[in-house]
mmCIF file of C-alpha atoms in Angstrom:
data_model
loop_
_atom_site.group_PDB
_atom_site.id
_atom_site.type_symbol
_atom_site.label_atom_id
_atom_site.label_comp_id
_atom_site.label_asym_id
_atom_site.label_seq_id
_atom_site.Cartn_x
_atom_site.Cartn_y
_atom_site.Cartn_z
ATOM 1 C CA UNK A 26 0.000 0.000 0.000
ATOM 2 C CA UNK A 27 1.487 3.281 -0.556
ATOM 3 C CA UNK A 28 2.216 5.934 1.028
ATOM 4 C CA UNK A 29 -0.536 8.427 2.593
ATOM 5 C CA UNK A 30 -2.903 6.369 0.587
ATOM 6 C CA UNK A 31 -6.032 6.952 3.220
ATOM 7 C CA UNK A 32 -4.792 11.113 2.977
ATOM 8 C CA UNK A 33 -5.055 10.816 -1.068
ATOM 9 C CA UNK A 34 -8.539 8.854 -0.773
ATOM 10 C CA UNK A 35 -10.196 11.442 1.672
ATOM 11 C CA UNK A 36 -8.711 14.754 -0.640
ATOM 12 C CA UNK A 37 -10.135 12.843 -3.288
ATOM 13 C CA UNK A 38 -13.453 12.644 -2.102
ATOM 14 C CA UNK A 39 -13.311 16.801 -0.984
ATOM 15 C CA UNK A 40 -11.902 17.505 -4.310
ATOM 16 C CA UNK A 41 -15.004 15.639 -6.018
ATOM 17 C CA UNK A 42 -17.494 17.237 -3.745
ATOM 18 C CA UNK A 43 -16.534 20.640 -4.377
ATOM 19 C CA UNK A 44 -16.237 19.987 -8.247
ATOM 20 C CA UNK A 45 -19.997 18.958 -7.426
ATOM 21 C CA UNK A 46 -20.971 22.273 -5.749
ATOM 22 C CA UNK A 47 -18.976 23.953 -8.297
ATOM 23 C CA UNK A 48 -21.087 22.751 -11.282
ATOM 24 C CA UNK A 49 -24.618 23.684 -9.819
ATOM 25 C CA UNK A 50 -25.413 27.650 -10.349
ATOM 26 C CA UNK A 51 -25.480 30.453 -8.018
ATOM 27 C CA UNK A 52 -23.297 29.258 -5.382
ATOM 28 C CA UNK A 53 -21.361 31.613 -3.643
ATOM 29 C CA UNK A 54 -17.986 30.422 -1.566
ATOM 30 C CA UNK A 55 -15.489 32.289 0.946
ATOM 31 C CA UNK A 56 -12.009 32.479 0.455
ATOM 32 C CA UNK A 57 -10.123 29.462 0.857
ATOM 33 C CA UNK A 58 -7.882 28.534 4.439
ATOM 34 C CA UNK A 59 -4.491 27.874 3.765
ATOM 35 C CA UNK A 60 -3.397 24.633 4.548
ATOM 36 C CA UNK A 61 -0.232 23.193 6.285
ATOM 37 C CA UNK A 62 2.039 21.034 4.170
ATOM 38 C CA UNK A 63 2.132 17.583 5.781
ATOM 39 C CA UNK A 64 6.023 16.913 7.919
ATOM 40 C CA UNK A 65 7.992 14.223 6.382
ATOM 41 C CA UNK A 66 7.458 12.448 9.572
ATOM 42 C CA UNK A 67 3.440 12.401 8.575
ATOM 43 C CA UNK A 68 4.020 10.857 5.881
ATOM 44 C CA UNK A 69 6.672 8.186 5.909
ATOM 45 C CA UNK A 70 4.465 5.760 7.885
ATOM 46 C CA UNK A 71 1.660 4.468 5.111
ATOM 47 C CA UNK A 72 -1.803 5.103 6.206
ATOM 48 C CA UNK A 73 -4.284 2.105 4.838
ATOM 49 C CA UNK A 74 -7.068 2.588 3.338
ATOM 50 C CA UNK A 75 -10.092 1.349 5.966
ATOM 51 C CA UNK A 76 -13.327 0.214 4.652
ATOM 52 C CA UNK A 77 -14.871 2.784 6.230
ATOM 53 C CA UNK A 78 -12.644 5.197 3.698
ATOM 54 C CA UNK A 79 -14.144 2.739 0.958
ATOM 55 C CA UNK A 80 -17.676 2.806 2.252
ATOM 56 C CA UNK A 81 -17.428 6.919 1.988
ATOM 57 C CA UNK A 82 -16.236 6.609 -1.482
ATOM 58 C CA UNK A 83 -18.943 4.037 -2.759
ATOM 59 C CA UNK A 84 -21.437 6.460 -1.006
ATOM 60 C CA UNK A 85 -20.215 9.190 -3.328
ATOM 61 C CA UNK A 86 -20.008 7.173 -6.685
ATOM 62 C CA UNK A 87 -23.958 6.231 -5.917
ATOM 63 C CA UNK A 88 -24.455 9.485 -5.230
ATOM 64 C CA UNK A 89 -22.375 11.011 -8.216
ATOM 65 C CA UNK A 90 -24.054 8.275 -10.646
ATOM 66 C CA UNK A 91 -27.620 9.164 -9.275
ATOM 67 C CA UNK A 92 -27.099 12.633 -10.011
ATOM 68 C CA UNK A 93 -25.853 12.065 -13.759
ATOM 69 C CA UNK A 94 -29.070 9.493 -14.042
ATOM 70 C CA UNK A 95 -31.029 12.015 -12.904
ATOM 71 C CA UNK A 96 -29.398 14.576 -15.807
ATOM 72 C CA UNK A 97 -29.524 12.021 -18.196
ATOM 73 C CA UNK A 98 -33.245 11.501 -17.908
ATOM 74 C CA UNK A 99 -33.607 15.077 -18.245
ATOM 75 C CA UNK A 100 -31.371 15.116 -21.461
ATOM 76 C CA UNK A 101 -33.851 12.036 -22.625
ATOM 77 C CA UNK A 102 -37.079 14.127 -22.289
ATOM 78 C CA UNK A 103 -35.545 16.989 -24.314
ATOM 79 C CA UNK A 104 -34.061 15.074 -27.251
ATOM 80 C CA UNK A 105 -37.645 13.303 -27.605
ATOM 81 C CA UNK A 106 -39.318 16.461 -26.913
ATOM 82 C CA UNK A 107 -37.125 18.152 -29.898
ATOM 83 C CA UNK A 108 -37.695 15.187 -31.983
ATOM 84 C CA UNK A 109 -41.484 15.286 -31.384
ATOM 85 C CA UNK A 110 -41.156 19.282 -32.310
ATOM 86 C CA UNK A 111 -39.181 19.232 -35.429
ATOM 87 C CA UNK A 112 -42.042 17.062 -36.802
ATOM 88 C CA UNK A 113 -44.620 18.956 -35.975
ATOM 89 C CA UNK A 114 -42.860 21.998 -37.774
ATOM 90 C CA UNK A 115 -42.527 20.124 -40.708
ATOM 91 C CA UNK A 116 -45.620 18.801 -40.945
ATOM 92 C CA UNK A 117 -46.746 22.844 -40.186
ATOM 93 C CA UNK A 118 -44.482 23.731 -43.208
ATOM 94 C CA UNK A 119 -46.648 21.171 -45.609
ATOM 95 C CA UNK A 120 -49.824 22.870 -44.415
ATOM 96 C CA UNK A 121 -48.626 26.045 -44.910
ATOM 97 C CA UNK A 122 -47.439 25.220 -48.576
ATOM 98 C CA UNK A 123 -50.618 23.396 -49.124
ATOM 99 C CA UNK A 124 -52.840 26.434 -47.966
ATOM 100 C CA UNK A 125 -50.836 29.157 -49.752
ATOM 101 C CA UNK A 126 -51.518 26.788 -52.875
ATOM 102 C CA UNK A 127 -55.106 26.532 -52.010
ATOM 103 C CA UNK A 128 -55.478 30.725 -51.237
ATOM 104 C CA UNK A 129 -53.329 31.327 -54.875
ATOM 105 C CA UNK A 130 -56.430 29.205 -56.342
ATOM 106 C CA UNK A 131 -58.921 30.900 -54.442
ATOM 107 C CA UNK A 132 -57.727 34.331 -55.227
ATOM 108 C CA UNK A 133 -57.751 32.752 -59.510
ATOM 109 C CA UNK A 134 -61.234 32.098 -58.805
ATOM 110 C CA UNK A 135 -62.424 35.427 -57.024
ATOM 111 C CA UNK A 136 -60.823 37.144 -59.870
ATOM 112 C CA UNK A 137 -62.372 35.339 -62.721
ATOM 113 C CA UNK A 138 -65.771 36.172 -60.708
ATOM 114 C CA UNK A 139 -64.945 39.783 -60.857
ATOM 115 C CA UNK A 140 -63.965 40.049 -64.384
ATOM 116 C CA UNK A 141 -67.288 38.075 -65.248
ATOM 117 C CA UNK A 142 -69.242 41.012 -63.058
ATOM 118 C CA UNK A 143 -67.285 43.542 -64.313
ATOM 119 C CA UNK A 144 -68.615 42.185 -68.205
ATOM 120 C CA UNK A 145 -72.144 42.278 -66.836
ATOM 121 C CA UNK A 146 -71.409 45.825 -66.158
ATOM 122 C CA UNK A 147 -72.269 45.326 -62.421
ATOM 123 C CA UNK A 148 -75.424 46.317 -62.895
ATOM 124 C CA UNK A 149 -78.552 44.948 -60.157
ATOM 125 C CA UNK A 150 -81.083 42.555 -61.479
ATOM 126 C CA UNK A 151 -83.539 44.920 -61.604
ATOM 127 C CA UNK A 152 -81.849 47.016 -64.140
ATOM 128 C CA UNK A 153 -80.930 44.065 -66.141
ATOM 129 C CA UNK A 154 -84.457 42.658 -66.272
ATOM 130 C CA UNK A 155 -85.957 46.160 -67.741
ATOM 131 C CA UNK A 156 -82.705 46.786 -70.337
ATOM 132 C CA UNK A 157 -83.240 43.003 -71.588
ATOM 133 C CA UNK A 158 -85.039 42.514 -74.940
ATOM 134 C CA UNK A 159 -85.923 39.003 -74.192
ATOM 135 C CA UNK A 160 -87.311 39.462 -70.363
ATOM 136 C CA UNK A 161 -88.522 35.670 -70.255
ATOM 137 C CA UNK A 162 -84.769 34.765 -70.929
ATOM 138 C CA UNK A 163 -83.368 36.610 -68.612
ATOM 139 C CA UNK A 164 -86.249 35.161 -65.776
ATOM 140 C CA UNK A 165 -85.193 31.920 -67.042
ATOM 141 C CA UNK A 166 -81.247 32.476 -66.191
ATOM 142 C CA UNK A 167 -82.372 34.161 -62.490
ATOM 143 C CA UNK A 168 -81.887 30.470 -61.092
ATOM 144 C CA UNK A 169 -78.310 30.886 -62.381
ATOM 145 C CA UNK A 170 -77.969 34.358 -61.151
ATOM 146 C CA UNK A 171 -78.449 33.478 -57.566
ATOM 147 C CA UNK A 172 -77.093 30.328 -57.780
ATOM 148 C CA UNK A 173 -73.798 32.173 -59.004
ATOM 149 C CA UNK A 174 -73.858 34.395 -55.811
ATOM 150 C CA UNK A 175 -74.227 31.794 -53.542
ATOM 151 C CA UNK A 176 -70.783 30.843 -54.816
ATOM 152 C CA UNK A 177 -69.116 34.306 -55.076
ATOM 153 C CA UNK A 178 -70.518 33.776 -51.480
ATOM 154 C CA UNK A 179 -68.791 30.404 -50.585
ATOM 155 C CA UNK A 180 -65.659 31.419 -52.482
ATOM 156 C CA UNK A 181 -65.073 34.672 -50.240
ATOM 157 C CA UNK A 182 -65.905 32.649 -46.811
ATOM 158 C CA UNK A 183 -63.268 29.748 -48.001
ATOM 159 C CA UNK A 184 -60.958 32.632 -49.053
ATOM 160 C CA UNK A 185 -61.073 34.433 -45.278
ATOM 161 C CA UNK A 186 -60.699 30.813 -43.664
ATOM 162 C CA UNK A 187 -57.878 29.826 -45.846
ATOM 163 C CA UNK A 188 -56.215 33.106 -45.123
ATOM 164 C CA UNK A 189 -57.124 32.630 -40.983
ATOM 165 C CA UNK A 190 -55.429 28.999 -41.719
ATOM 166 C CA UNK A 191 -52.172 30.375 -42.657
ATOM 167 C CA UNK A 192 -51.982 32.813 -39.969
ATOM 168 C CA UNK A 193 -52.709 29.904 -37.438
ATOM 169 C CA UNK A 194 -49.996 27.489 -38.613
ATOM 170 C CA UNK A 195 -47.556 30.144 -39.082
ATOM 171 C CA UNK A 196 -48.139 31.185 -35.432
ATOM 172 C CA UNK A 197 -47.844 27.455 -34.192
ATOM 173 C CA UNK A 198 -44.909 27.084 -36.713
ATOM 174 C CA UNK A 199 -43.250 29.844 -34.821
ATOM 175 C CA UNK A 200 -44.518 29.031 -31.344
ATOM 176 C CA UNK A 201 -42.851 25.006 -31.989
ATOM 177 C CA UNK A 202 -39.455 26.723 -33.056
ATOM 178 C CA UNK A 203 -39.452 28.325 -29.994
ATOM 179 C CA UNK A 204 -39.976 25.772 -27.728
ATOM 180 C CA UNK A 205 -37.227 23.911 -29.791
ATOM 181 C CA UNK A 206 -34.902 26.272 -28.870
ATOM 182 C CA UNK A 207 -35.748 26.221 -25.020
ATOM 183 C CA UNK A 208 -35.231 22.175 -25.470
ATOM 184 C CA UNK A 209 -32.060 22.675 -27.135
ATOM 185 C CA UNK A 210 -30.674 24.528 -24.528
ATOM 186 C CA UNK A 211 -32.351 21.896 -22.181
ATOM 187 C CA UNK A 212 -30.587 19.014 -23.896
ATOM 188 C CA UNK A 213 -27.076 21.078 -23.031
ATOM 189 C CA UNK A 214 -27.537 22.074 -19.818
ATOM 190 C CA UNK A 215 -28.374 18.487 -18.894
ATOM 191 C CA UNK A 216 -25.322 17.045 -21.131
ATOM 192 C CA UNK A 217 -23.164 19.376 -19.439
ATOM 193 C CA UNK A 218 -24.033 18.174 -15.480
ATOM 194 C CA UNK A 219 -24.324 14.376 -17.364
ATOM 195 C CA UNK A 220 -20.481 14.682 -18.220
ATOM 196 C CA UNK A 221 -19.297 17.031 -15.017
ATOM 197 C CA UNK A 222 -20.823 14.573 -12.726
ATOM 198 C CA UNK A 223 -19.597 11.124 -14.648
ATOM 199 C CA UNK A 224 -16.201 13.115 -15.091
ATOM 200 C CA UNK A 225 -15.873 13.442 -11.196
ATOM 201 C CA UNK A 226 -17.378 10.050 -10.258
ATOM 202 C CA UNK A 227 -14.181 8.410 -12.916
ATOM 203 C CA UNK A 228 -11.717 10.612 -10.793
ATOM 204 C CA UNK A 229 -12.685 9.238 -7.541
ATOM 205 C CA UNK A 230 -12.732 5.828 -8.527
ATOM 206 C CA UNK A 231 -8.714 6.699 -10.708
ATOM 207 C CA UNK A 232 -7.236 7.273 -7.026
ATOM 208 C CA UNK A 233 -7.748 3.791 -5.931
ATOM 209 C CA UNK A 234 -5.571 1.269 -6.502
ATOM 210 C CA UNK A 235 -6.018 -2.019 -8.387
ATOM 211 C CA UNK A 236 -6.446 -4.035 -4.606
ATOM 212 C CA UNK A 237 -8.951 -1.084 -3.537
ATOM 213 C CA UNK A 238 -10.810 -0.993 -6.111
ATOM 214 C CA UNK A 239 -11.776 -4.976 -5.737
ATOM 215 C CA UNK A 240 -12.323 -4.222 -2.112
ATOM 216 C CA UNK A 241 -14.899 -1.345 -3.339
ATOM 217 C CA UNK A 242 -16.998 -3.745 -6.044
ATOM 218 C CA UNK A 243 -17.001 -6.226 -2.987
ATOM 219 C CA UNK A 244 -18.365 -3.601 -0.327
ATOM 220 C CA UNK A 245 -20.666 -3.020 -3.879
ATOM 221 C CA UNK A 246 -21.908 -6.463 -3.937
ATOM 222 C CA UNK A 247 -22.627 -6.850 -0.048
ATOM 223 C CA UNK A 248 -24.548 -3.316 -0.056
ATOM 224 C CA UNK A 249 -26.717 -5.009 -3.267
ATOM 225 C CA UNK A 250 -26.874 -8.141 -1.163
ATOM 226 C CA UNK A 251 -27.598 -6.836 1.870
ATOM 227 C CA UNK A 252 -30.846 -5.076 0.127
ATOM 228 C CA UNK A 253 -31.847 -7.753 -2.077
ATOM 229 C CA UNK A 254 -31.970 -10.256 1.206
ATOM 230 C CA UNK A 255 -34.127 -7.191 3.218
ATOM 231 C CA UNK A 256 -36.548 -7.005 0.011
ATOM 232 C CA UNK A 257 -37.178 -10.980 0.041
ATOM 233 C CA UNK A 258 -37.042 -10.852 3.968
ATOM 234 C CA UNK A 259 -40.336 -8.674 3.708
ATOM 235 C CA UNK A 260 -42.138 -11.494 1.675
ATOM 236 C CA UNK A 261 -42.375 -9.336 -1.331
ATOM 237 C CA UNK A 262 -42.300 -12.352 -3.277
ATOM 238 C CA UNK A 263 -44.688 -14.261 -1.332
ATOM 239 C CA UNK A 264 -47.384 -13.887 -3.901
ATOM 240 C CA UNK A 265 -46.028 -13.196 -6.801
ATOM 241 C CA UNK A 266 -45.660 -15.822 -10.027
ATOM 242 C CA UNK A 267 -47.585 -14.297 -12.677
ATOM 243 C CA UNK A 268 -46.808 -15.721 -16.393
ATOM 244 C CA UNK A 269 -45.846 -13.505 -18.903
ATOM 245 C CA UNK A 270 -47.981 -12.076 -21.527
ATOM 246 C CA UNK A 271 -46.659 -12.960 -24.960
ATOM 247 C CA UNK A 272 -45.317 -9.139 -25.877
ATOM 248 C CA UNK A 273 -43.514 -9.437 -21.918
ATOM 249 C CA UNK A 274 -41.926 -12.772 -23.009
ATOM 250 C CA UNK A 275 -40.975 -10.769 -26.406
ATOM 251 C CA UNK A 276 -39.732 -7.791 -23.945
ATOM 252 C CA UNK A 277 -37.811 -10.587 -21.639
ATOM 253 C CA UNK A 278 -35.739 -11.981 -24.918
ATOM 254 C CA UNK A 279 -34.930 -8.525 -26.050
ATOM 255 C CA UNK A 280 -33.192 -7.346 -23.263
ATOM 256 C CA UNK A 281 -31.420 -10.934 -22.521
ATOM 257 C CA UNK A 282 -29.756 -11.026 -25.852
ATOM 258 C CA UNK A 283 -28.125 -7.298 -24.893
ATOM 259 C CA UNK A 284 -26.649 -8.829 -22.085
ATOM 260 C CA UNK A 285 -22.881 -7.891 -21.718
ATOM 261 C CA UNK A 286 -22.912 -4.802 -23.584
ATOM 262 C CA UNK A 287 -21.773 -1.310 -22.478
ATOM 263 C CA UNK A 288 -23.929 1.824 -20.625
ATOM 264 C CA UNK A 289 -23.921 4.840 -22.710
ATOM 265 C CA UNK A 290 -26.071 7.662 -21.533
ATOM 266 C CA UNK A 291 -28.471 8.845 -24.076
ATOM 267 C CA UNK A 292 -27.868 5.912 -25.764
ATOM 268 C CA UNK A 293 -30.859 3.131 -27.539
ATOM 269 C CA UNK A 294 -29.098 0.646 -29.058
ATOM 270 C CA UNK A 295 -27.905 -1.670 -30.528
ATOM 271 C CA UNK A 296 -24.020 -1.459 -28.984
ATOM 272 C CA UNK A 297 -25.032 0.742 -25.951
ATOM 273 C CA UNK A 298 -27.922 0.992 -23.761
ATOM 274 C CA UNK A 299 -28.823 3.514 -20.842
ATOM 275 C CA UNK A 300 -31.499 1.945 -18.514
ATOM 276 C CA UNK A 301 -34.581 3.494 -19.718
ATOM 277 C CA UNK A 302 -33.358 3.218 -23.470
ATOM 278 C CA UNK A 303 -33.070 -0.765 -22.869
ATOM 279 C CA UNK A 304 -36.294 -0.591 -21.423
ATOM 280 C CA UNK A 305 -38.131 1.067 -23.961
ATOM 281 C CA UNK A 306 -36.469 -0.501 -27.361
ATOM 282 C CA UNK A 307 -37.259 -3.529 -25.185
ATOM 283 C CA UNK A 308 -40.719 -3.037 -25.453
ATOM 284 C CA UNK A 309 -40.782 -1.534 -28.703
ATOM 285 C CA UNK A 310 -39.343 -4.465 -30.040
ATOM 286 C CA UNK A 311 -42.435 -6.418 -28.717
ATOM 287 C CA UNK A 312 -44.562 -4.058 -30.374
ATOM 288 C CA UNK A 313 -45.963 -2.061 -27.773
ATOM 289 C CA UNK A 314 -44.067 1.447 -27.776
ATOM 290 C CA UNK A 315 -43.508 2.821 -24.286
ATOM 291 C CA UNK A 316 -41.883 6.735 -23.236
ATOM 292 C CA UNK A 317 -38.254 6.823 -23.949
ATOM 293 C CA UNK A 318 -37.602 7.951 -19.907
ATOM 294 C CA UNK A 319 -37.565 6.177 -16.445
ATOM 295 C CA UNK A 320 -39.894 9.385 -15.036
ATOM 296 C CA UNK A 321 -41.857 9.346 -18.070
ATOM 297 C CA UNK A 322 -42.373 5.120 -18.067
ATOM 298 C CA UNK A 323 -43.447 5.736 -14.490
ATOM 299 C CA UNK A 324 -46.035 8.814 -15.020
ATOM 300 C CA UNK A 325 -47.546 7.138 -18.099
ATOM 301 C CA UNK A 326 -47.533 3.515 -17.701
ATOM 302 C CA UNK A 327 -50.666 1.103 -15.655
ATOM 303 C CA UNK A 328 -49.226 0.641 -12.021
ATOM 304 C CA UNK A 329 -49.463 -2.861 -10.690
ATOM 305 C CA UNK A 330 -48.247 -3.815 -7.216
ATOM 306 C CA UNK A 331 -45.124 -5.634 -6.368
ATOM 307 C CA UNK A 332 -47.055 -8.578 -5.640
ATOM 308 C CA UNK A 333 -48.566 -8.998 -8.722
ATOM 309 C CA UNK A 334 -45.716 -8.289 -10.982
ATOM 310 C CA UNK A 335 -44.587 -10.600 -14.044
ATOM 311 C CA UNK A 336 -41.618 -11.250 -16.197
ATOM 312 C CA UNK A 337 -41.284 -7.837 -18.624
ATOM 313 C CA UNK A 338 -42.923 -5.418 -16.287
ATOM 314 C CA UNK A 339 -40.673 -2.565 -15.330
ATOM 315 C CA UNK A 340 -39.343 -1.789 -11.694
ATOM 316 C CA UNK A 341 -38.666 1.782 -11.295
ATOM 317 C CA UNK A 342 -36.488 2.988 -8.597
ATOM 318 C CA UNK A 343 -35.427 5.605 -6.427
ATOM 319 C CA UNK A 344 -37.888 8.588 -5.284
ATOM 320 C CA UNK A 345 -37.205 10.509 -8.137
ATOM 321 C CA UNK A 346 -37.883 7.398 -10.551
ATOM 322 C CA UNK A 347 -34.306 7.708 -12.196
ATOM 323 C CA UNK A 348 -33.495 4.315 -13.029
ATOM 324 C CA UNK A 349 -35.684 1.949 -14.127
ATOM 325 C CA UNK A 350 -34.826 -2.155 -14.798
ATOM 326 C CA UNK A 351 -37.522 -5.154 -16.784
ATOM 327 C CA UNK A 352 -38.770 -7.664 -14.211
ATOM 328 C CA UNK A 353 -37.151 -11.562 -15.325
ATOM 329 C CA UNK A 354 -38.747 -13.457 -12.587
ATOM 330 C CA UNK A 355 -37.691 -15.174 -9.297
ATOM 331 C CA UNK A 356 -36.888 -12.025 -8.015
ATOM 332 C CA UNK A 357 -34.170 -10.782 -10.613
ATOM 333 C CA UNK A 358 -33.888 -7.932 -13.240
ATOM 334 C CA UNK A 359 -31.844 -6.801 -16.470
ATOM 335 C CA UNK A 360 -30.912 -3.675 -16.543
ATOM 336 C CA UNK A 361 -27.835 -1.115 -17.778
ATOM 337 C CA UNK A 362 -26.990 0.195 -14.155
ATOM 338 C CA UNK A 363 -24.317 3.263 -14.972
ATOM 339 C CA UNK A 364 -21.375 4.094 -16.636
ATOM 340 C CA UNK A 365 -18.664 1.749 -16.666
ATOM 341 C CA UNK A 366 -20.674 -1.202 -16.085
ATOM 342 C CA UNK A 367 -22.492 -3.536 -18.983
ATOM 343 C CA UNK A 368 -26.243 -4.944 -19.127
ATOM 344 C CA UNK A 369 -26.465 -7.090 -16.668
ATOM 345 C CA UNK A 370 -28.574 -9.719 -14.329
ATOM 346 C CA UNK A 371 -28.629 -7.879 -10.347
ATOM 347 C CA UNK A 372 -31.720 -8.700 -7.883
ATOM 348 C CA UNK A 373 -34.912 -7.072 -7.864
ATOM 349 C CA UNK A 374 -34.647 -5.644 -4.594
ATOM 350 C CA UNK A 375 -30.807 -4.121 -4.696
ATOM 351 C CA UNK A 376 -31.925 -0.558 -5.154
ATOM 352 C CA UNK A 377 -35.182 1.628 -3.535
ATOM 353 C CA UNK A 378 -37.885 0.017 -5.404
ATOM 354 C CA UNK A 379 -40.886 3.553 -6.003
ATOM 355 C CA UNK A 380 -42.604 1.330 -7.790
ATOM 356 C CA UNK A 381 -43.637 -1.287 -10.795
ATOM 357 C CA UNK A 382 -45.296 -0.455 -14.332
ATOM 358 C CA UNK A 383 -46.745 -2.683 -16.658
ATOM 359 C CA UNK A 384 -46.842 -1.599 -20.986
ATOM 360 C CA UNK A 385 -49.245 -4.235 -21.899
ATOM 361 C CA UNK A 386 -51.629 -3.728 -19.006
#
C-alpha cells in the first residue's frame, strides 16, 4: 500500500465534492484557508485505506451516478421532446405550402368572378331585367344568377378561412421553433451536469488502486446483497408468479440477448444501452411502444403492485424514478446500471424500489 494512501482517498473525495458544488449555479464560496504542508514524519508511515474510507467513497459514486441518471433523464425528455417538435414543424411547413396553394387558387377564382361582373357591367337585377329585350330569358337564367352568388358567397368565406389557416400554422410554426430552442438549450444544460458529474465520479474511482478498487466492487456487492436479502425478507415475493404475456416474453428476450454490452447515456441501441433506453427498445421491439424515460415510463404507464408483478414489467427505482430495470422473474432484473458497467442480471430488490409499471396492461 502506498504511502498516505487513506490522505489521497479522503482529498479525493473533498476535491469531487466541491467539483460537485462547483457545477450547480449560483453558489457563492469564501475564500479558501491555507493549509499546512504535511512533515515528512506524517508521511513516511503508510496510512491504509479502511473500509470505512471505501464505504465513503462508494457512497459518493452512488451518489455522483444518481445525479448524472437524474441529468440524463432530463437530457432524454428533451431530445424526444425536440424530436417530437421538429415534426410537428414540418408537418406545419406542408400545411402552410398546401394552404398558400389553395389561397393562390382561391384568389384565380375570385378574380375570374370579378372580371365576369365587371362584363355584366355590375349592374342589379332589376336594371338588367328592364334593359333586356328578351325578359322571359333573362327570368329563365335568375336560377343561375343566384345560384352564381351563392358561390361568389362560398368562395369569399373559403378565401377568409384559408387566409385565418395560414396565420394559425404560421403562429404554431413559430410558437414550436421556440420551444425547440428552449429544449435545445435543455438538452445542453443536462449534457453538461451528465459529463461534469460522470467526469468526477471516474476521478474518484482513478485514485484507488487495483487491490482497492476490488475491495470497493465487494463492499458493492454486499450493499446489493444486503438489500436484495431485506426485500425478500419482507415477503415481497410471497405472492407473486404471474406468467408472462406474450409481448412481456418478447420484452424478456430482447433485453437478454443485450446482455454484456456497455452503458452509454443517451444511448438506444444496438451497442449501448442507458437503462430506460433498454427498457423502452425492449418493449418496442415487442410491439408495444412505451416513453423513452424512467420518469416518463413511471407517469404514463398502468401501475401494478409488487405482488402482482410478471416477467417484462418494469421496476422503477429511487424517489425521483431515475433508473428503471424489466422484471425476469424469481426475483431478478436486467438492466444497464451506470457508466462503466455492462447490461447485466442484479436482484430485484438491490436498489429503492418507487414502484412497478406494466406496458401491456
Amino acid at each position: 500500500m502506498g504511502t498516505g494512501r487513506r490522505a489521497l482517498i479522503t482529498t479525493a473525495i473533498t476535491v469531487v465534492c466541491a467539483v460537485t458544488v462547483l457545477a450547480a449555479p449560483g453558489t457563492a464560496f469564501a475564500s479558501p484557508t491555507p493549509t499546512s504542508t504535511p512533515s515528512a514524519t506524517a508521511t513516511a508511515s503508510p496510512t491504509p485505506v479502511t473500509n470505512k474510507d471505501l464505504e465513503a467513497v462508494r457512497e459518493k459514486l452512488d451518489a455522483l451516478y444518481h445525479d448524472a441518471a437524474v441529468a440524463t433523464d432530463a437530457y432524454n425528455a428533451a431530445e424526444e421532446k425536440s424530436q417530437k417538435q421538429s415534426a410537428e414543424i414540418v408537418e406545419l411547413a406542408k400545411k402552410i405550402v398546401k394552404g398558400q396553394e389553395k389561397l393562390d387558387e382561391l384568389k384565380d377564382r375570385a378574380g375570374a368572378a370579378a372580371r365576369s361582373q365587371y362584363r355584366t357591367g355590375g349592374l342589379p337585377d332589376e336594371a338588367q331585367l328592364l334593359l333586356s329585350d328578351n325578359p322571359q330569358a333573362f327570368l329563365d337564367g335568375t336560377g343561375r344568377v343566384l345560384q352564381g352568388q351563392r358561390a361568389t358567397k362560398g368562395l369569399i368565406a373559403e378565401l377568409t378561412r384559408t387566409q385565418q389557416d395560414l396565420k394559425q400554422y404560421t403562429a404554431d410554426a413559430s410558437a414550436q421553433w421556440q420551444q425547440l430552442e428552449k429544449n435545445r438549450q435543455a438538452k445542453a444544460t443536462a449534457k453538461k451536469k451528465v459529463t461534469t458529474q460522470i467526469a468526477a465520479a471516474e476521478k474518484l474511482e482513478s485514485q484507488l488502486e487495483k487491490q482497492e478498487k476490488e475491495r470497493l466492487a465487494k463492499l458493492e456487492q454486499q450493499a446489493a446483497l444486503k438489500a436484495q436479502t431485506a426485500w425478500l425478507d419482507s415477503g415481497a415475493l410471497k405472492d407473486t408468479g404471474g406468467k408472462a404475456s406474450a409481448a412481456g416474453k418478447a420484452a424478456v428476450a430482447y433485453a437478454t440477448a443485450q446482455l454484456g454490452k456497455a452503458y452509454e447515456w443517451g444511448a438506444e441501441g444496438p451497442l449501448t444501452y442507458d437503462c430506460s433506453g433498454l427498457t423502452s427498445q425492449a418493449w418496442a421491439s415487442a410491439g408495444d411502444p412505451i416513453p423513452r424515460t424512467s420518469q416518463e415510463q413511471w407517469k404514463q404507464l398502468p401501475h401494478v403492485a409488487e405482488k402482482d408483478m410478471r416477467p417484462g414489467d418494469l421496476i422503477i427505482y429511487f424517489d425521483d424514478a431515475s433508473h428503471v430495470a424489466m422484471y425476469i422473474g424469481d426475483g431478478a432484473i436486467i438492466h444497464a446500471p451506470r457508466p462503466g458497467r455492462t447490461v447485466t442480471v442484479a436482484g430485484a430488490g438491490s436498489m429503492p424500489i418507487l414502484g412497478v409499471v406494466r406496458p401491456d396492461a
